Amino acid sequence: TTQEDPHWATPLSSFQGFEMIKILNDHPKNKSVFVHGKFRGHEEEAVVILEKTPFSEETLPFALSGETKLKVGLKNDIYGNYHGTPPAQVNGIKVSVVYPATPKHLVKYSQQQTYLVQETGDDYRNITLPFLQAEAFRIQWVYNILEHKQESERIVFEDPDKETGFILLPDMKWDLKQVNDLYLIAIVHKHGIKSLRDLTAEHLPLLHNILKKGQEAIQEKFSIPPCKLRIYLHYQPSYYHLHVHFTHLNFDAPGTGVERAHLLSDVIEHLEIMPDYYSKKTLAFCLRENDQLLAEFRKAGRVPQKSE
Amino acid sequence: TTQEDPHWATPLSSFQGFEMIKILNDHPKNKSVFVHGKFRGHEEEAVVILEKTPFSEETLPFALSGETKLKVGLKNDIYGNYHGTPPAQVNGIKVSVVYPATPKHLVKYSQQQTYLVQETGDDYRNITLPFLQAEAFRIQWVYNILEHKQESERIVFEDPDKETGFILLPDMKWDLKQVNDLYLIAIVHKHGIKSLRDLTAEHLPLLHNILKKGQEAIQEKFSIPPCKLRIYLHYQPSYYHLHVHFTHLNFDAPGTGVERAHLLSDVIEHLEIMPDYYSKKTLAFCLRENDQLLAEFRKAGRVPQKSE
């Protein structure tokens, strides 16, 4: 880093000096935790996400070796439970740091009450769209990827066409160590398609192209056939530049629930049946207590007031 | 252990001598893995289940200390991803051992291959429907509930109307101890509606009635408002008599994924837009290696032959 770079531009080499403020959220089932904190001597706040890594073919031989000490908890006939202490190779964790984190990041990563909202086409135009336009969410990082300024070495496949092209790359949540939790994202080159809501029949060539070439690239690079893939869009998405998720069918990835995921094959068929389907259809999604958009739906009387 | 005890009665103190035969199943999201193996010098087979432990208030200070070394993977603007190597206190794993394991244990802990099938309207009529008719799945237990011969004490709400009525009762998976994992099922009184595929605009009064009265009954009995409920049908369902699932929105219940769940509100809107939507629309769902219906789709060339 040069003299002009802010201190937080330097990658961390450990959590030296980290001071925990609060656990924002905890997913014991996934073995992950979201923490709000600071680094001693600095004003900026940070969100740190820790997640244990899955076992892999690489690490299993270490986990199942004489180096893993076992302390028996319970032994009954053929069944035994133990606490194991495996060697270092098994114990890596995945760490994501947002630093400096804005109040919005703190909200995003906190656990909150959730509500199912039924957004009609009119709700979108009267409530959601004006809100998105006023917020002008930061998507510079998406353009950095599309312009090969960032993460270009991670690109799995690219179709450079300006209208129907896209970049396919691993999602941040996938470490590429095993295909069981394969997770890739196709980001479209075309700017200005915010979400599902903007899609019309004119985007069918783009959507067909993503489906076909995305499947082919994944078959070729990772030997996973189309019938083992779940290919879908999120509504609401986490950023408003059109992108498509590819996950392994066996992987119960976050955001694959019926209240957020829309299969790309369904999206295509709906647009074929009814070119303006996504501007008219009522779409259900979850909003959390601190989402600004929930406040907008409340103001409009479309979600009940806060209850306890 | 006494002289008569078999060698496997002694609790393990490490995995010394363990020889892995096969990974039976892998749950990367939960960071657990099921392994089939043996111990050198012994004939008996073993199933070993390894699961990483969640972060806890006890272990977090160690994970977020200077002792956790970080290796940067990717740094883009305010976002950084790292591989972390935390100290020993953070790295315990849960170990379960079945030893000796029988062939039944191996089947129980094995993963079946799953495939995403895209069933067109014609596939339904040519493959699925003839299969369902030949199988004549037993649904006497459903009729027993509808006729109050079984489980009548569990009924939460009933509308006895023969055309639009239904019985609402807790799903077997819900113990009613807390509402966080609320799970109820509405079973329609009308016979002969096998699934989503049979629904047309003529069923709209039935579907509206289930939505409205189901929501009201749950609000009244369990104080859960409609905006906290996920209300959906399964396709394929686990039995072919129309029923609707009601689960708490915060409860990540099995079968809520986009590849199986269809929101009742979407089903209603689709039938309002297009009365024959569900007889024409391609519907995606998963089938497992041992599902008879998969063999039928293979025979028809609609799913690739078995791969390894």
PDB file of C-alpha atoms in Angstrom, chain B residues 100-216:
ATOM      1  CA  PRO B 100     -19.520 -52.457  14.539  1.00  0.00           C
ATOM      2  CA  ALA B 101     -21.869 -51.030  11.913  1.00  0.00           C
ATOM      3  CA  THR B 102     -24.325 -53.290  10.051  1.00  0.00           C
ATOM      4  CA  PRO B 103     -25.211 -52.966   6.348  1.00  0.00           C
ATOM      5  CA  LYS B 104     -28.409 -51.231   7.517  1.00  0.00           C
ATOM      6  CA  HIS B 105     -26.354 -48.541   9.218  1.00  0.00           C
ATOM      7  CA  LEU B 106     -24.431 -48.017   5.986  1.00  0.00           C
ATOM      8  CA  VAL B 107     -27.651 -47.480   4.021  1.00  0.00           C
ATOM      9  CA  LYS B 108     -29.081 -45.242   6.731  1.00  0.00           C
ATOM     10  CA  TYR B 109     -26.081 -42.917   6.674  1.00  0.00           C
ATOM     11  CA  SER B 110     -25.509 -42.935   2.906  1.00  0.00           C
ATOM     12  CA  GLN B 111     -26.408 -40.152   0.572  1.00  0.00           C
ATOM     13  CA  GLN B 112     -28.623 -40.906  -2.348  1.00  0.00           C
ATOM     14  CA  GLN B 113     -27.901 -39.112  -5.566  1.00  0.00           C
ATOM     15  CA  THR B 114     -30.567 -36.525  -6.335  1.00  0.00           C
ATOM     16  CA  TYR B 115     -31.539 -35.126  -9.713  1.00  0.00           C
ATOM     17  CA  LEU B 116     -33.485 -32.051 -10.677  1.00  0.00           C
ATOM     18  CA  VAL B 117     -36.239 -33.095 -13.056  1.00  0.00           C
ATOM     19  CA  GLN B 118     -38.024 -30.593 -15.315  1.00  0.00           C
ATOM     20  CA  GLU B 119     -41.501 -32.058 -15.717  1.00  0.00           C
ATOM     21  CA  THR B 120     -43.451 -30.499 -18.609  1.00  0.00           C
ATOM     22  CA  GLY B 121     -47.228 -30.739 -18.757  1.00  0.00           C
ATOM     23  CA  ASP B 122     -46.815 -33.585 -21.239  1.00  0.00           C
ATOM     24  CA  ASP B 123     -44.287 -35.350 -19.011  1.00  0.00           C
ATOM     25  CA  TYR B 124     -46.901 -35.240 -16.280  1.00  0.00           C
ATOM     26  CA  ARG B 125     -49.560 -36.800 -18.459  1.00  0.00           C
ATOM     27  CA  ASN B 126     -47.228 -39.337 -20.132  1.00  0.00           C
ATOM     28  CA  ILE B 127     -44.919 -40.348 -17.286  1.00  0.00           C
ATOM     29  CA  THR B 128     -45.973 -39.160 -13.831  1.00  0.00           C
ATOM     30  CA  LEU B 129     -49.747 -39.614 -13.977  1.00  0.00           C
ATOM     31  CA  PRO B 130     -49.694 -43.216 -15.334  1.00  0.00           C
ATOM     32  CA  PHE B 131     -47.096 -44.034 -12.665  1.00  0.00           C
ATOM     33  CA  LEU B 132     -49.267 -42.574  -9.873  1.00  0.00           C
ATOM     34  CA  GLN B 133     -52.305 -44.439 -11.136  1.00  0.00           C
ATOM     35  CA  ALA B 134     -50.428 -47.751 -11.322  1.00  0.00           C
ATOM     36  CA  GLU B 135     -48.979 -47.288  -7.852  1.00  0.00           C
ATOM     37  CA  ALA B 136     -52.322 -46.377  -6.219  1.00  0.00           C
ATOM     38  CA  PHE B 137     -50.595 -44.864  -3.218  1.00  0.00           C
ATOM     39  CA  ARG B 138     -52.351 -45.686   0.000  1.00  0.00           C
ATOM     40  CA  ILE B 139     -54.084 -42.672   1.504  1.00  0.00           C
ATOM     41  CA  GLN B 140     -56.535 -44.436   3.811  1.00  0.00           C
ATOM     42  CA  TRP B 141     -54.821 -42.698   6.740  1.00  0.00           C
ATOM     43  CA  VAL B 142     -55.826 -39.315   5.231  1.00  0.00           C
ATOM     44  CA  TYR B 143     -59.460 -40.414   4.962  1.00  0.00           C
ATOM     45  CA  ASN B 144     -59.285 -41.626   8.564  1.00  0.00           C
ATOM     46  CA  ILE B 145     -58.350 -38.091   9.633  1.00  0.00           C
ATOM     47  CA  LEU B 146     -61.039 -36.468   7.470  1.00  0.00           C
ATOM     48  CA  GLU B 147     -63.677 -38.848   8.901  1.00  0.00           C
ATOM     49  CA  HIS B 148     -62.547 -38.215  12.506  1.00  0.00           C
ATOM     50  CA  LYS B 149     -61.543 -41.845  12.902  1.00  0.00           C
ATOM     51  CA  GLN B 150     -57.954 -40.884  13.727  1.00  0.00           C
ATOM     52  CA  GLU B 151     -56.232 -37.895  15.325  1.00  0.00           C
ATOM     53  CA  SER B 152     -59.515 -36.019  15.880  1.00  0.00           C
ATOM     54  CA  GLU B 153     -58.169 -34.738  19.218  1.00  0.00           C
ATOM     55  CA  ARG B 154     -55.353 -32.992  17.306  1.00  0.00           C
ATOM     56  CA  ILE B 155     -57.606 -30.944  15.038  1.00  0.00           C
ATOM     57  CA  VAL B 156     -56.886 -27.219  15.401  1.00  0.00           C
ATOM     58  CA  PHE B 157     -59.635 -26.040  13.047  1.00  0.00           C
ATOM     59  CA  GLU B 158     -62.201 -27.565  10.736  1.00  0.00           C
ATOM     60  CA  ASP B 159     -64.379 -26.183   7.958  1.00  0.00           C
ATOM     61  CA  PRO B 160     -66.678 -29.140   7.128  1.00  0.00           C
ATOM     62  CA  ASP B 161     -67.790 -27.869   3.696  1.00  0.00           C
ATOM     63  CA  LYS B 162     -67.461 -30.695   1.178  1.00  0.00           C
ATOM     64  CA  GLU B 163     -66.192 -28.461  -1.655  1.00  0.00           C
ATOM     65  CA  THR B 164     -64.174 -25.741   0.085  1.00  0.00           C
ATOM     66  CA  GLY B 165     -63.644 -27.198   3.568  1.00  0.00           C
ATOM     67  CA  PHE B 166     -60.531 -28.611   5.229  1.00  0.00           C
ATOM     68  CA  ILE B 167     -59.047 -29.883   8.463  1.00  0.00           C
ATOM     69  CA  LEU B 168     -56.078 -28.029   9.987  1.00  0.00           C
ATOM     70  CA  LEU B 169     -53.842 -30.015  12.320  1.00  0.00           C
ATOM     71  CA  PRO B 170     -50.233 -29.995  13.525  1.00  0.00           C
ATOM     72  CA  ASP B 171     -47.685 -31.750  11.335  1.00  0.00           C
ATOM     73  CA  MET B 172     -46.021 -34.793  12.935  1.00  0.00           C
ATOM     74  CA  LYS B 173     -42.727 -32.878  13.025  1.00  0.00           C
ATOM     75  CA  TRP B 174     -44.119 -30.191  15.371  1.00  0.00           C
ATOM     76  CA  ASP B 175     -44.317 -30.967  19.083  1.00  0.00           C
ATOM     77  CA  LEU B 176     -46.391 -27.804  19.833  1.00  0.00           C
ATOM     78  CA  LYS B 177     -43.905 -26.876  22.580  1.00  0.00           C
ATOM     79  CA  GLN B 178     -42.912 -23.537  20.985  1.00  0.00           C
ATOM     80  CA  VAL B 179     -44.206 -21.511  18.067  1.00  0.00           C
ATOM     81  CA  ASN B 180     -40.720 -20.936  16.551  1.00  0.00           C
ATOM     82  CA  ASP B 181     -41.068 -24.178  14.669  1.00  0.00           C
ATOM     83  CA  LEU B 182     -44.833 -24.038  14.147  1.00  0.00           C
ATOM     84  CA  TYR B 183     -45.862 -26.504  11.444  1.00  0.00           C
ATOM     85  CA  LEU B 184     -49.476 -27.246  10.544  1.00  0.00           C
ATOM     86  CA  ILE B 185     -51.135 -28.994   7.620  1.00  0.00           C
ATOM     87  CA  ALA B 186     -54.481 -28.197   5.998  1.00  0.00           C
ATOM     88  CA  ILE B 187     -56.007 -31.305   4.393  1.00  0.00           C
ATOM     89  CA  VAL B 188     -58.907 -30.642   2.016  1.00  0.00           C
ATOM     90  CA  HIS B 189     -62.174 -32.503   2.482  1.00  0.00           C
ATOM     91  CA  LYS B 190     -62.707 -32.915  -1.247  1.00  0.00           C
ATOM     92  CA  HIS B 191     -61.347 -36.203  -2.600  1.00  0.00           C
ATOM     93  CA  GLY B 192     -59.552 -36.651  -5.906  1.00  0.00           C
ATOM     94  CA  ILE B 193     -57.333 -33.554  -6.119  1.00  0.00           C
ATOM     95  CA  LYS B 194     -54.008 -35.345  -6.277  1.00  0.00           C
ATOM     96  CA  SER B 195     -51.653 -32.359  -6.388  1.00  0.00           C
ATOM     97  CA  LEU B 196     -50.917 -28.904  -7.777  1.00  0.00           C
ATOM     98  CA  ARG B 197     -51.215 -30.454 -11.254  1.00  0.00           C
ATOM     99  CA  ASP B 198     -54.977 -31.020 -10.808  1.00  0.00           C
ATOM    100  CA  LEU B 199     -55.734 -27.433  -9.762  1.00  0.00           C
ATOM    101  CA  THR B 200     -57.725 -25.171 -12.090  1.00  0.00           C
ATOM    102  CA  ALA B 201     -59.625 -21.913 -11.665  1.00  0.00           C
ATOM    103  CA  GLU B 202     -62.598 -23.903 -10.328  1.00  0.00           C
ATOM    104  CA  HIS B 203     -60.586 -24.594  -7.170  1.00  0.00           C
ATOM    105  CA  LEU B 204     -60.022 -20.908  -6.400  1.00  0.00           C
ATOM    106  CA  PRO B 205     -62.815 -20.763  -3.754  1.00  0.00           C
ATOM    107  CA  LEU B 206     -61.204 -23.759  -1.995  1.00  0.00           C
ATOM    108  CA  LEU B 207     -57.717 -22.202  -2.076  1.00  0.00           C
ATOM    109  CA  HIS B 208     -58.901 -18.756  -0.928  1.00  0.00           C
ATOM    110  CA  ASN B 209     -60.798 -20.422   1.892  1.00  0.00           C
ATOM    111  CA  ILE B 210     -57.753 -22.378   3.100  1.00  0.00           C
ATOM    112  CA  LEU B 211     -55.589 -19.251   2.977  1.00  0.00           C
ATOM    113  CA  LYS B 212     -58.029 -17.037   4.860  1.00  0.00           C
ATOM    114  CA  LYS B 213     -59.400 -19.445   7.464  1.00  0.00           C
ATOM    115  CA  GLY B 214     -56.029 -21.110   8.002  1.00  0.00           C
ATOM    116  CA  GLN B 215     -54.427 -17.739   8.752  1.00  0.00           C
ATOM    117  CA  GLU B 216     -57.294 -16.764  11.050  1.00  0.00           C
TER     118      GLU B 216
END
